[in-house]
Amino acid sequence: MRARGCHWHLLRAVVLLCSWQSLLQLTYATRYPDTHALPAGSKVSSPLFVHKQWKVSSKSGLLTVLVPVFPTEFELGNLRNQLRTAAKYFDINTVKEYILTAPWEKVSTLQEFVDKEWAAEFPKYHTAARVVSDGTCASQLQQGTIYDTDRVKYPGWVKQQLVKLSCAQIVTTPYYLVLDTDVFFVKRFGAQDLFKTSQCSRLSAVCDKKGRTAFQAKNDIYPIFNRTEDQLNWMEASALTLKMAVPLDWREAIGVTPQILATDVSLGLGRFIVDRFNTGSWTQYLLDELFYRYKKDYRELGEAWRPPWTEYDLYWIFATYACVWEKYHVAGTVLQDKAVWSKTDFDAWQPCQDTFDTQLDGYFNLVQSRIQLDPAVIWDKISACL
């Protein structure tokens, strides 16, 4: 009789435990909707993320530089400033390529700029340079498509965000450094300085050819809860685009350009979108989200319009969800310590004292292109420091 009573109490305990577990799971699911639920018709990649360990030359096989460009005189002026500082501070022999992308109708303009100015002033960079059309990275951006011709529904600055992800397919190194034209270099370094090294193991994503040293990119990351309202909206919108939940809490997430992306992760994100949404093209899916999220273009909505995704939020959410962020990245440095965000900032800026060759961690700085300062004026201010 006592044994039967013990069995009864044990059974009650098991039932209560299962009930509490179910309640906790229900509570969690209510707070964070089930990120594993797939839309109807979706396929499931098994496993979610697959990669082979990279074995690369630690001298020049780690990194490619990627710079999306819309080659107006203004942007080319900023790019000229970037290259002048790069020639002073960066060891170009430590990267595989310096890829410049442009819309199809601007490729010849950009190529002419590279062949004329880079060949004369930056010969080593001219050797490393490769100019490609945006459509090389995303076929929807080729000449004559709706995404090319309707530039109200599909603005160019958002297409540049897409290029930063989709150009992973033409990168031949495990990592690529994404720069905008308004970014410039502020201290001496080579590609290896952008990576944390450790002992290579079978779990490492990127190692040297001898299998001794593993590499993780040092990335700018910031606490989510410290972000602006707009930045939080971008992150939530990006999570919605992927049909995932993202808790806006204490954890840290990737920042903005300049950033280092892992080629495997960008390509994995694309495959994930294709499978999850049963679509033939992940780049088209992201472009369609620009318009179909609101059924109106951004000019009609004005201040009410919010981008339905940003490239870095998509990247970070996927990498975290796939549990591979730490395999490729580490919060080891600040790529960019400071920046000039306004005309007032620029007037007060003393680059020789607080930007170039300082003890700060950052390798880059920028003068925000949206304030439309003449690149020649910017160069006048920084050239004295070089």
XYZ file of N, CA and C in Angstrom, residues 135-231:
291
model
N 24.204 44.510 -60.694
C 23.484 43.363 -61.219
C 24.288 42.079 -61.232
N 25.603 42.197 -61.117
C 26.445 41.005 -60.994
C 26.170 40.306 -59.670
N 25.830 41.072 -58.676
C 25.580 40.526 -57.340
C 24.114 40.182 -57.113
N 23.215 40.904 -57.755
C 21.779 40.648 -57.646
C 21.160 40.871 -59.015
N 20.686 39.814 -59.647
C 20.218 39.901 -61.038
C 19.045 40.862 -61.191
N 18.301 41.098 -60.121
C 17.168 42.027 -60.196
C 17.620 43.468 -60.460
N 18.892 43.765 -60.261
C 19.411 45.115 -60.462
C 20.023 45.304 -61.839
N 19.839 44.326 -62.723
C 20.333 44.457 -64.080
C 19.449 45.408 -64.887
N 19.952 45.842 -66.021
C 19.255 46.820 -66.850
C 17.879 46.330 -67.273
N 16.874 47.208 -67.116
C 15.551 46.947 -67.659
C 14.567 46.276 -66.725
N 14.996 45.818 -65.552
C 14.060 45.195 -64.620
C 13.227 46.274 -63.932
N 12.112 45.874 -63.331
C 11.260 46.821 -62.623
C 12.014 47.467 -61.467
N 12.930 46.715 -60.872
C 13.697 47.237 -59.738
C 14.735 48.262 -60.205
N 15.095 48.175 -61.478
C 16.019 49.145 -62.065
C 15.280 50.400 -62.517
N 14.142 50.231 -63.177
C 13.474 51.369 -63.802
C 12.609 52.165 -62.835
N 11.986 51.506 -61.863
C 11.109 52.212 -60.918
C 11.914 52.586 -59.675
N 12.517 53.738 -59.711
C 13.424 54.131 -58.636
C 12.723 54.924 -57.539
N 11.403 55.029 -57.647
C 10.615 55.582 -56.549
C 10.262 54.471 -55.570
N 9.764 53.370 -56.103
C 9.445 52.226 -55.240
C 10.714 51.582 -54.684
N 11.785 51.612 -55.482
C 13.005 50.900 -55.110
C 14.184 51.871 -55.141
N 14.342 52.677 -54.090
C 15.391 53.721 -54.066
C 16.791 53.126 -54.051
N 17.726 53.878 -54.618
C 19.090 53.380 -54.785
C 19.808 53.090 -53.489
N 19.555 53.885 -52.449
C 20.292 53.679 -51.205
C 19.930 52.356 -50.554
N 18.695 51.891 -50.773
C 18.311 50.594 -50.218
C 18.922 49.472 -51.045
N 19.023 49.686 -52.366
C 19.663 48.670 -53.209
C 21.131 48.497 -52.818
N 21.772 49.580 -52.392
C 23.159 49.463 -51.926
C 23.244 48.562 -50.703
N 22.226 48.608 -49.836
C 22.212 47.705 -48.683
C 22.141 46.249 -49.148
N 21.327 46.001 -50.180
C 21.216 44.642 -50.716
C 22.546 44.174 -51.289
N 23.236 45.070 -51.989
C 24.519 44.727 -52.609
C 25.537 44.317 -51.548
N 25.490 44.941 -50.384
C 26.442 44.614 -49.322
C 26.299 43.168 -48.857
N 25.106 42.600 -49.011
C 24.899 41.194 -48.679
C 25.112 40.293 -49.889
N 24.523 40.671 -51.029
C 24.509 39.764 -52.179
C 25.858 39.649 -52.872
N 26.744 40.643 -52.707
C 28.064 40.537 -53.333
C 28.947 39.489 -52.655
N 28.454 38.886 -51.600
C 29.190 37.764 -50.990
C 29.443 36.664 -52.020
N 28.562 36.549 -53.010
C 28.716 35.475 -54.003
C 29.905 35.691 -54.936
N 30.443 36.911 -54.994
C 31.621 37.124 -55.850
C 32.889 37.304 -55.011
N 32.763 37.234 -53.704
C 33.922 37.342 -52.813
C 34.581 35.975 -52.693
N 35.896 35.940 -52.779
C 36.620 34.665 -52.741
C 37.414 34.481 -51.450
N 37.158 35.326 -50.460
C 37.811 35.218 -49.161
C 36.742 34.953 -48.103
N 37.131 34.437 -46.937
C 36.122 34.127 -45.921
C 35.446 35.357 -45.326
N 36.076 36.510 -45.421
C 35.504 37.737 -44.871
C 35.602 38.861 -45.892
N 34.712 39.838 -45.748
C 34.846 41.055 -46.541
C 34.483 42.265 -45.692
N 35.269 43.316 -45.881
C 35.100 44.579 -45.167
C 34.229 45.504 -46.003
N 33.108 45.934 -45.437
C 32.174 46.804 -46.150
C 32.440 48.253 -45.751
N 32.691 49.095 -46.763
C 32.903 50.521 -46.555
C 31.932 51.308 -47.422
N 31.545 52.486 -46.961
C 30.885 53.465 -47.817
C 31.945 54.447 -48.306
N 31.613 55.249 -49.299
C 32.622 56.143 -49.868
C 33.040 57.240 -48.897
N 32.196 57.560 -47.919
C 32.537 58.646 -46.987
C 33.415 58.197 -45.821
N 33.788 56.916 -45.817
C 34.673 56.381 -44.774
C 36.125 56.594 -45.190
N 36.987 56.947 -44.231
C 38.414 57.050 -44.529
C 39.235 56.391 -43.427
N 40.521 56.149 -43.730
C 41.422 55.400 -42.860
C 42.188 56.374 -41.967
N 42.442 55.967 -40.701
C 43.025 56.940 -39.766
C 44.262 56.432 -39.008
N 44.652 55.180 -39.205
C 45.886 54.700 -38.564
C 46.461 53.552 -39.368
N 47.727 53.257 -39.146
C 48.405 52.200 -39.899
C 47.936 50.818 -39.444
N 47.600 49.977 -40.416
C 47.203 48.604 -40.084
C 47.138 47.777 -41.356
N 47.084 46.476 -41.164
C 46.853 45.535 -42.250
C 45.630 44.708 -41.931
N 45.217 43.884 -42.864
C 43.993 43.105 -42.680
C 44.043 42.245 -41.418
N 45.226 41.710 -41.088
C 45.328 40.814 -39.939
C 44.955 41.506 -38.629
N 45.144 42.826 -38.571
C 44.820 43.564 -37.351
C 43.331 43.608 -37.069
N 42.514 43.249 -38.040
C 41.067 43.276 -37.872
C 40.519 41.954 -37.357
N 41.429 41.032 -36.985
C 40.998 39.701 -36.561
C 41.613 39.309 -35.236
N 40.824 38.591 -34.453
C 41.333 37.942 -33.246
C 41.828 36.554 -33.645
N 42.981 36.165 -33.137
C 43.526 34.843 -33.439
C 43.462 33.943 -32.217
N 43.311 32.662 -32.472
C 43.297 31.656 -31.417
C 43.749 30.340 -32.031
N 43.795 29.292 -31.232
C 44.230 27.997 -31.749
C 43.133 27.382 -32.614
N 43.506 26.940 -33.789
C 42.542 26.325 -34.697
C 42.095 24.964 -34.167
N 40.813 24.678 -34.293
C 40.267 23.363 -33.953
C 39.277 22.959 -35.036
N 38.746 21.770 -34.933
C 37.792 21.318 -35.951
C 36.502 22.140 -35.932
N 36.259 22.871 -34.838
C 35.066 23.707 -34.738
C 35.291 25.113 -35.283
N 36.523 25.451 -35.594
C 36.819 26.797 -36.096
C 36.292 26.954 -37.525
N 35.810 28.152 -37.839
C 35.281 28.405 -39.174
C 36.376 28.765 -40.168
N 37.378 29.513 -39.711
C 38.434 30.005 -40.604
C 39.787 29.789 -39.949
N 40.687 29.104 -40.642
C 42.028 28.832 -40.118
C 43.071 29.108 -41.196
N 44.327 29.178 -40.765
C 45.398 29.323 -41.742
C 45.648 27.980 -42.425
N 46.479 28.000 -43.444
C 46.686 26.802 -44.249
C 47.274 25.635 -43.463
N 48.044 25.964 -42.429
C 48.658 24.913 -41.627
C 47.726 24.361 -40.561
N 46.558 24.951 -40.430
C 45.599 24.477 -39.452
C 45.990 24.771 -38.020
N 46.756 25.820 -37.814
C 47.219 26.151 -36.468
C 46.476 27.339 -35.855
N 46.151 28.332 -36.679
C 45.594 29.589 -36.177
C 44.197 29.806 -36.728
N 43.261 30.115 -35.830
C 41.890 30.437 -36.227
C 41.692 31.952 -36.195
N 40.765 32.432 -37.023
C 40.528 33.874 -37.135
C 39.053 34.190 -36.911
N 38.804 35.211 -36.108
C 37.464 35.764 -35.925
C 37.538 37.266 -36.145
N 36.579 37.798 -36.891
C 36.580 39.233 -37.202
C 36.204 40.047 -35.974
N 36.929 41.143 -35.780
C 36.594 42.085 -34.706
C 35.541 43.058 -35.238
N 34.391 43.072 -34.608
C 33.281 43.879 -35.113
C 32.792 44.900 -34.100
N 32.273 46.009 -34.616
C 31.590 46.979 -33.773
C 30.233 46.418 -33.367
N 29.994 46.299 -32.079
C 28.677 45.895 -31.595
C 28.266 46.823 -30.469
N 26.955 46.976 -30.298
C 26.427 47.895 -29.303
C 25.236 47.247 -28.594
N 25.010 47.576 -27.307
C 23.828 47.054 -26.610
C 22.545 47.477 -27.322
N 21.641 46.541 -27.493
C 20.403 46.836 -28.209
C 19.603 47.912 -27.492
N 19.520 47.817 -26.161
C 18.650 48.743 -25.443
C 19.173 50.181 -25.449
N 20.435 50.385 -25.861
C 20.986 51.739 -25.943
C 20.744 52.402 -27.300
N 20.067 51.730 -28.190
C 19.901 52.250 -29.543
C 18.767 53.267 -29.613
N 18.794 54.056 -30.681
C 17.747 55.050 -30.875
C 16.441 54.357 -31.253
N 15.363 55.115 -31.203
C 14.057 54.552 -31.564
C 14.055 54.074 -33.010
N 14.664 54.844 -33.906
C 14.739 54.426 -35.305
C 15.500 53.114 -35.449
N 16.624 53.000 -34.741
C 17.428 51.780 -34.829
C 16.676 50.567 -34.297
